[in-house]
Amino acid sequence: MFAAIADAYHRTKKPRDLTFNRWVARPLASVVVVMVARTPITPNQLTFTSLFLFVAAAAGVAVLPSWPGLLAAAAVLEFSYVIDMADGQLARYRGTSSPAGAHLDYMADEIKALLLVVAVAARQWQAQSEPLWLLEGMLGAVVVATAVTLTSFLRRPEVVAATGKAASVAAGDYGDGLATAPVPTARSPVAKLVGLLESVGKFVVHYPTYFWLVALIGRVDVFLHVYLAMNLAYAARAFLGIVWRLGRRG
């Protein structure tokens, strides 16, 4: 059994991956891959399963006011992420990867990002009865939706051909879906600073890495502020880049 799991992990891992994925999520997902590899279960069915589990997790974040309830919701969220990793790994294990499956995975990830923002804002509003939380939730949904729209636009092959640049970081963009453009090697001090900020942005966007810790210390309010601030910065940068590159063209 352990040999089969190790084989599945090595056959399906990505050359470039986040540390959390490499050492935590993908080894666990490899267990799922071995369990379902000889069944009729498809990668797309795992994608939908992950999404349904995430809906349950988001509902728990929103409606379970206690700390144990938050921990339970976070546990379901992390399990959803393991299944999310397993869909792409299963496709690679079977040799059935497809562009449609990658787009489905990307779509599910973006829905999850929206759900989590709304769920955390709803939780804070119920706990404090402060209307500003509802306002932040609505504005946050707009920010995340804008970031998602900009990412989808920047990843269009026509836009990549016209601008020579694809999106590299976006709200909820953490799964096994569409490939991202590699970050160029930093050379100047400014480029190094930009690279550092992008690394921080990728960490913040990849909330499965740390949401369990946020739940453990009970500070989902801080998570919401930081997550939305990072996505707002990404959306502003992406939009200004589009204006700069395409606004000058006929």
mmCIF file of C-alpha atoms in Angstrom:
data_model
loop_
_atom_site.group_PDB
_atom_site.id
_atom_site.type_symbol
_atom_site.label_atom_id
_atom_site.label_comp_id
_atom_site.label_asym_id
_atom_site.label_seq_id
_atom_site.Cartn_x
_atom_site.Cartn_y
_atom_site.Cartn_z
ATOM 1 C CA MET A 1 0.000 0.000 0.000
ATOM 2 C CA PHE A 2 2.727 2.469 0.976
ATOM 3 C CA ALA A 3 4.709 1.588 -2.141
ATOM 4 C CA ALA A 4 1.648 2.273 -4.311
ATOM 5 C CA ILE A 5 1.083 5.636 -2.603
ATOM 6 C CA ALA A 6 4.725 6.611 -3.068
ATOM 7 C CA ASP A 7 4.573 5.582 -6.729
ATOM 8 C CA ALA A 8 1.389 7.614 -7.269
ATOM 9 C CA TYR A 9 2.992 10.633 -5.613
ATOM 10 C CA HIS A 10 6.152 10.514 -7.726
ATOM 11 C CA ARG A 11 4.226 9.908 -10.941
ATOM 12 C CA THR A 12 1.808 12.806 -10.398
ATOM 13 C CA LYS A 13 3.824 15.518 -8.633
ATOM 14 C CA LYS A 14 4.580 18.788 -10.404
ATOM 15 C CA PRO A 15 8.092 20.098 -11.069
ATOM 16 C CA ARG A 16 7.120 23.509 -9.651
ATOM 17 C CA ASP A 17 4.894 23.403 -6.592
ATOM 18 C CA LEU A 18 4.242 25.086 -3.276
ATOM 19 C CA THR A 19 5.931 23.663 -0.182
ATOM 20 C CA PHE A 20 2.588 22.893 1.469
ATOM 21 C CA ASN A 21 1.475 20.962 -1.587
ATOM 22 C CA ARG A 22 4.721 19.025 -1.904
ATOM 23 C CA TRP A 23 4.964 17.882 1.701
ATOM 24 C CA VAL A 24 1.346 17.825 2.926
ATOM 25 C CA ALA A 25 -1.457 18.036 0.380
ATOM 26 C CA ARG A 26 -0.081 15.894 -2.443
ATOM 27 C CA PRO A 27 1.074 12.981 -0.261
ATOM 28 C CA LEU A 28 -2.413 12.874 1.274
ATOM 29 C CA ALA A 29 -4.010 13.224 -2.152
ATOM 30 C CA SER A 30 -1.893 10.317 -3.378
ATOM 31 C CA VAL A 31 -3.708 8.122 -0.857
ATOM 32 C CA VAL A 32 -7.001 9.150 -2.468
ATOM 33 C CA VAL A 33 -5.577 8.493 -5.943
ATOM 34 C CA VAL A 34 -4.580 4.938 -5.001
ATOM 35 C CA MET A 35 -8.004 4.314 -3.447
ATOM 36 C CA VAL A 36 -9.966 5.426 -6.523
ATOM 37 C CA ALA A 37 -7.556 4.604 -9.357
ATOM 38 C CA ARG A 38 -9.220 1.260 -10.134
ATOM 39 C CA THR A 39 -12.771 2.563 -9.721
ATOM 40 C CA PRO A 40 -15.044 4.335 -12.245
ATOM 41 C CA ILE A 41 -14.572 7.607 -10.343
ATOM 42 C CA THR A 42 -13.327 10.344 -12.680
ATOM 43 C CA PRO A 43 -11.110 13.384 -11.972
ATOM 44 C CA ASN A 44 -14.029 15.693 -12.760
ATOM 45 C CA GLN A 45 -16.151 13.891 -10.177
ATOM 46 C CA LEU A 46 -13.424 14.548 -7.610
ATOM 47 C CA THR A 47 -13.471 18.227 -8.616
ATOM 48 C CA PHE A 48 -17.208 18.419 -7.962
ATOM 49 C CA THR A 49 -16.812 16.490 -4.699
ATOM 50 C CA SER A 50 -14.194 18.977 -3.562
ATOM 51 C CA LEU A 51 -16.512 21.864 -4.435
ATOM 52 C CA PHE A 52 -19.465 20.353 -2.544
ATOM 53 C CA LEU A 53 -17.255 19.740 0.492
ATOM 54 C CA PHE A 54 -16.084 23.344 0.338
ATOM 55 C CA VAL A 55 -19.688 24.585 0.236
ATOM 56 C CA ALA A 56 -20.294 22.633 3.442
ATOM 57 C CA ALA A 57 -17.122 24.090 4.974
ATOM 58 C CA ALA A 58 -18.105 27.647 4.044
ATOM 59 C CA ALA A 59 -21.569 27.105 5.502
ATOM 60 C CA GLY A 60 -19.946 25.900 8.715
ATOM 61 C CA VAL A 61 -17.728 28.985 8.881
ATOM 62 C CA ALA A 62 -20.787 31.200 8.439
ATOM 63 C CA VAL A 63 -23.324 29.544 10.752
ATOM 64 C CA LEU A 64 -21.323 27.730 13.466
ATOM 65 C CA PRO A 65 -20.486 30.522 15.934
ATOM 66 C CA SER A 66 -18.398 28.480 18.365
ATOM 67 C CA TRP A 67 -14.660 27.942 18.179
ATOM 68 C CA PRO A 68 -15.051 24.141 17.865
ATOM 69 C CA GLY A 69 -17.505 24.771 15.023
ATOM 70 C CA LEU A 70 -14.921 26.920 13.259
ATOM 71 C CA LEU A 71 -12.272 24.214 13.695
ATOM 72 C CA ALA A 72 -14.646 21.590 12.267
ATOM 73 C CA ALA A 73 -15.389 23.811 9.267
ATOM 74 C CA ALA A 74 -11.652 24.390 8.737
ATOM 75 C CA ALA A 75 -11.042 20.624 8.848
ATOM 76 C CA VAL A 76 -13.647 20.073 6.123
ATOM 77 C CA LEU A 77 -12.075 22.902 4.099
ATOM 78 C CA GLU A 78 -8.642 21.281 4.299
ATOM 79 C CA PHE A 79 -10.085 17.873 3.351
ATOM 80 C CA SER A 80 -11.769 19.560 0.391
ATOM 81 C CA TYR A 81 -8.353 20.824 -0.661
ATOM 82 C CA VAL A 82 -6.852 17.344 -0.511
ATOM 83 C CA ILE A 83 -9.605 16.120 -2.832
ATOM 84 C CA ASP A 84 -8.921 19.150 -5.031
ATOM 85 C CA MET A 85 -5.300 18.038 -5.333
ATOM 86 C CA ALA A 86 -6.374 14.459 -6.036
ATOM 87 C CA ASP A 87 -8.410 15.355 -9.141
ATOM 88 C CA GLY A 88 -5.413 16.587 -11.124
ATOM 89 C CA GLN A 89 -3.175 13.844 -9.753
ATOM 90 C CA LEU A 90 -5.703 11.180 -10.766
ATOM 91 C CA ALA A 91 -5.867 12.634 -14.278
ATOM 92 C CA ARG A 92 -2.079 12.558 -14.580
ATOM 93 C CA TYR A 93 -1.915 9.071 -13.050
ATOM 94 C CA ARG A 94 -4.326 7.765 -15.676
ATOM 95 C CA GLY A 95 -2.958 9.933 -18.471
ATOM 96 C CA THR A 96 -6.336 11.584 -19.029
ATOM 97 C CA SER A 97 -5.512 15.247 -18.352
ATOM 98 C CA SER A 98 -7.465 17.664 -20.534
ATOM 99 C CA PRO A 99 -7.875 21.433 -20.996
ATOM 100 C CA ALA A 100 -11.554 21.119 -20.086
ATOM 101 C CA GLY A 101 -10.677 19.443 -16.784
ATOM 102 C CA ALA A 102 -8.104 22.120 -16.007
ATOM 103 C CA HIS A 103 -10.651 24.883 -16.674
ATOM 104 C CA LEU A 104 -13.224 23.077 -14.518
ATOM 105 C CA ASP A 105 -10.722 22.912 -11.664
ATOM 106 C CA TYR A 106 -9.900 26.604 -12.058
ATOM 107 C CA MET A 107 -13.586 27.548 -12.078
ATOM 108 C CA ALA A 108 -14.217 25.560 -8.887
ATOM 109 C CA ASP A 109 -11.273 27.246 -7.150
ATOM 110 C CA GLU A 110 -12.616 30.703 -7.939
ATOM 111 C CA ILE A 111 -16.099 29.803 -6.660
ATOM 112 C CA LYS A 112 -14.473 28.639 -3.431
ATOM 113 C CA ALA A 113 -12.627 31.941 -3.015
ATOM 114 C CA LEU A 114 -15.880 33.875 -3.303
ATOM 115 C CA LEU A 115 -17.673 31.529 -0.903
ATOM 116 C CA LEU A 116 -14.967 31.840 1.742
ATOM 117 C CA VAL A 117 -14.943 35.642 1.671
ATOM 118 C CA VAL A 118 -18.716 35.799 2.041
ATOM 119 C CA ALA A 119 -18.733 33.110 4.752
ATOM 120 C CA VAL A 120 -16.098 34.842 6.907
ATOM 121 C CA ALA A 121 -17.838 38.210 6.574
ATOM 122 C CA ALA A 122 -21.171 36.614 7.535
ATOM 123 C CA ARG A 123 -19.556 34.967 10.564
ATOM 124 C CA GLN A 124 -18.093 38.252 11.794
ATOM 125 C CA TRP A 125 -21.380 40.075 11.259
ATOM 126 C CA GLN A 126 -23.306 37.483 13.275
ATOM 127 C CA ALA A 127 -20.746 37.650 16.088
ATOM 128 C CA GLN A 128 -20.578 41.442 16.334
ATOM 129 C CA SER A 129 -23.795 42.700 14.660
ATOM 130 C CA GLU A 130 -21.639 45.288 12.922
ATOM 131 C CA PRO A 131 -22.953 46.328 9.464
ATOM 132 C CA LEU A 132 -19.415 47.136 8.323
ATOM 133 C CA TRP A 133 -18.735 43.397 8.110
ATOM 134 C CA LEU A 134 -21.535 43.035 5.578
ATOM 135 C CA LEU A 135 -20.099 45.954 3.634
ATOM 136 C CA GLU A 136 -16.640 44.369 3.667
ATOM 137 C CA GLY A 137 -18.160 41.084 2.547
ATOM 138 C CA MET A 138 -19.894 42.710 -0.412
ATOM 139 C CA LEU A 139 -16.858 44.761 -1.402
ATOM 140 C CA GLY A 140 -14.681 41.700 -0.910
ATOM 141 C CA ALA A 141 -16.856 39.658 -3.256
ATOM 142 C CA VAL A 142 -16.492 42.408 -5.863
ATOM 143 C CA VAL A 143 -12.706 42.470 -5.400
ATOM 144 C CA VAL A 144 -12.355 38.703 -5.724
ATOM 145 C CA ALA A 145 -14.718 38.563 -8.712
ATOM 146 C CA THR A 146 -12.714 41.338 -10.373
ATOM 147 C CA ALA A 147 -9.440 39.515 -9.732
ATOM 148 C CA VAL A 148 -10.929 36.336 -11.192
ATOM 149 C CA THR A 149 -12.180 38.181 -14.284
ATOM 150 C CA LEU A 150 -8.807 39.845 -14.833
ATOM 151 C CA THR A 151 -6.993 36.531 -14.461
ATOM 152 C CA SER A 152 -9.285 34.804 -16.946
ATOM 153 C CA PHE A 153 -8.736 37.672 -19.386
ATOM 154 C CA LEU A 154 -4.953 37.696 -18.989
ATOM 155 C CA ARG A 155 -4.750 33.945 -19.527
ATOM 156 C CA ARG A 156 -6.557 34.058 -22.843
ATOM 157 C CA PRO A 157 -4.054 32.944 -25.508
ATOM 158 C CA GLU A 158 -4.967 35.971 -27.628
ATOM 159 C CA VAL A 159 -4.118 38.324 -24.762
ATOM 160 C CA VAL A 160 -0.894 36.478 -23.915
ATOM 161 C CA ALA A 161 0.151 36.766 -27.566
ATOM 162 C CA ALA A 162 -0.640 40.497 -27.584
ATOM 163 C CA THR A 163 0.980 41.346 -24.247
ATOM 164 C CA GLY A 164 3.597 38.643 -23.822
ATOM 165 C CA LYS A 165 2.546 38.156 -20.205
ATOM 166 C CA ALA A 166 0.122 35.857 -18.394
ATOM 167 C CA ALA A 167 -1.375 36.186 -14.924
ATOM 168 C CA SER A 168 0.752 34.610 -12.211
ATOM 169 C CA VAL A 169 -1.258 35.123 -9.026
ATOM 170 C CA ALA A 170 -4.984 35.426 -8.418
ATOM 171 C CA ALA A 171 -7.735 34.917 -5.903
ATOM 172 C CA GLY A 172 -8.204 31.271 -5.114
ATOM 173 C CA ASP A 173 -5.756 30.195 -7.798
ATOM 174 C CA TYR A 174 -4.154 27.337 -5.892
ATOM 175 C CA GLY A 175 -5.388 24.083 -7.329
ATOM 176 C CA ASP A 176 -4.319 21.705 -10.058
ATOM 177 C CA GLY A 177 -5.876 23.718 -12.835
ATOM 178 C CA LEU A 178 -4.397 26.124 -15.330
ATOM 179 C CA ALA A 179 -0.656 26.583 -15.380
ATOM 180 C CA THR A 180 0.746 29.945 -14.366
ATOM 181 C CA ALA A 181 3.564 31.864 -15.950
ATOM 182 C CA PRO A 182 6.943 31.476 -14.211
ATOM 183 C CA VAL A 183 8.164 34.515 -12.301
ATOM 184 C CA PRO A 184 11.246 36.009 -14.017
ATOM 185 C CA THR A 185 14.526 35.911 -12.123
ATOM 186 C CA ALA A 186 14.934 39.104 -10.103
ATOM 187 C CA ARG A 187 17.960 41.170 -11.097
ATOM 188 C CA SER A 188 17.577 44.761 -9.936
ATOM 189 C CA PRO A 189 16.627 45.801 -6.365
ATOM 190 C CA VAL A 190 13.199 46.829 -7.646
ATOM 191 C CA ALA A 191 12.732 43.473 -9.343
ATOM 192 C CA LYS A 192 13.786 41.717 -6.130
ATOM 193 C CA LEU A 193 11.233 43.715 -4.151
ATOM 194 C CA VAL A 194 8.516 42.894 -6.684
ATOM 195 C CA GLY A 195 9.481 39.224 -6.501
ATOM 196 C CA LEU A 196 9.262 39.298 -2.709
ATOM 197 C CA LEU A 197 5.826 40.923 -2.800
ATOM 198 C CA GLU A 198 4.650 38.338 -5.336
ATOM 199 C CA SER A 199 5.859 35.551 -3.047
ATOM 200 C CA VAL A 200 3.918 37.046 -0.146
ATOM 201 C CA GLY A 201 0.890 37.418 -2.406
ATOM 202 C CA LYS A 202 1.031 33.785 -3.471
ATOM 203 C CA PHE A 203 1.209 32.681 0.152
ATOM 204 C CA VAL A 204 -1.783 34.819 1.161
ATOM 205 C CA VAL A 205 -3.825 33.670 -1.841
ATOM 206 C CA HIS A 206 -3.067 30.031 -1.051
ATOM 207 C CA TYR A 207 -5.267 30.008 2.049
ATOM 208 C CA PRO A 208 -5.379 26.190 2.464
ATOM 209 C CA THR A 209 -1.760 26.490 3.644
ATOM 210 C CA TYR A 210 -2.713 28.474 6.717
ATOM 211 C CA PHE A 211 -6.498 28.669 7.159
ATOM 212 C CA TRP A 212 -6.329 25.850 9.716
ATOM 213 C CA LEU A 213 -3.987 28.040 11.774
ATOM 214 C CA VAL A 214 -6.280 31.059 11.422
ATOM 215 C CA ALA A 215 -9.142 28.923 12.729
ATOM 216 C CA LEU A 216 -6.993 27.544 15.542
ATOM 217 C CA ILE A 217 -6.206 31.018 16.873
ATOM 218 C CA GLY A 218 -9.726 32.266 16.063
ATOM 219 C CA ARG A 219 -8.691 35.241 13.926
ATOM 220 C CA VAL A 220 -10.636 34.858 10.692
ATOM 221 C CA ASP A 221 -11.185 38.615 10.820
ATOM 222 C CA VAL A 222 -7.471 39.227 10.214
ATOM 223 C CA PHE A 223 -7.524 36.660 7.412
ATOM 224 C CA LEU A 224 -10.362 38.494 5.679
ATOM 225 C CA HIS A 225 -8.614 41.878 5.831
ATOM 226 C CA VAL A 226 -5.273 40.566 4.550
ATOM 227 C CA TYR A 227 -6.772 38.310 1.889
ATOM 228 C CA LEU A 228 -8.891 41.092 0.427
ATOM 229 C CA ALA A 229 -6.047 43.613 0.581
ATOM 230 C CA MET A 230 -3.783 41.262 -1.353
ATOM 231 C CA ASN A 231 -6.419 40.572 -3.988
ATOM 232 C CA LEU A 232 -7.145 44.282 -4.328
ATOM 233 C CA ALA A 233 -3.448 44.928 -4.912
ATOM 234 C CA TYR A 234 -3.336 42.146 -7.510
ATOM 235 C CA ALA A 235 -6.470 43.420 -9.269
ATOM 236 C CA ALA A 236 -5.098 46.992 -9.382
ATOM 237 C CA ARG A 237 -1.768 45.836 -10.752
ATOM 238 C CA ALA A 238 -3.379 43.543 -13.336
ATOM 239 C CA PHE A 239 -5.787 46.229 -14.526
ATOM 240 C CA LEU A 240 -3.069 48.870 -14.790
ATOM 241 C CA GLY A 241 -0.968 46.380 -16.734
ATOM 242 C CA ILE A 242 -3.826 45.819 -19.162
ATOM 243 C CA VAL A 243 -4.278 49.583 -19.602
ATOM 244 C CA TRP A 244 -0.536 50.052 -20.150
ATOM 245 C CA ARG A 245 -0.135 47.223 -22.656
ATOM 246 C CA LEU A 246 -3.409 47.380 -24.540
ATOM 247 C CA GLY A 247 -4.446 50.992 -24.070
ATOM 248 C CA ARG A 248 -1.621 52.138 -26.325
ATOM 249 C CA ARG A 249 -2.518 49.732 -29.114
ATOM 250 C CA GLY A 250 -4.846 50.359 -31.994
#
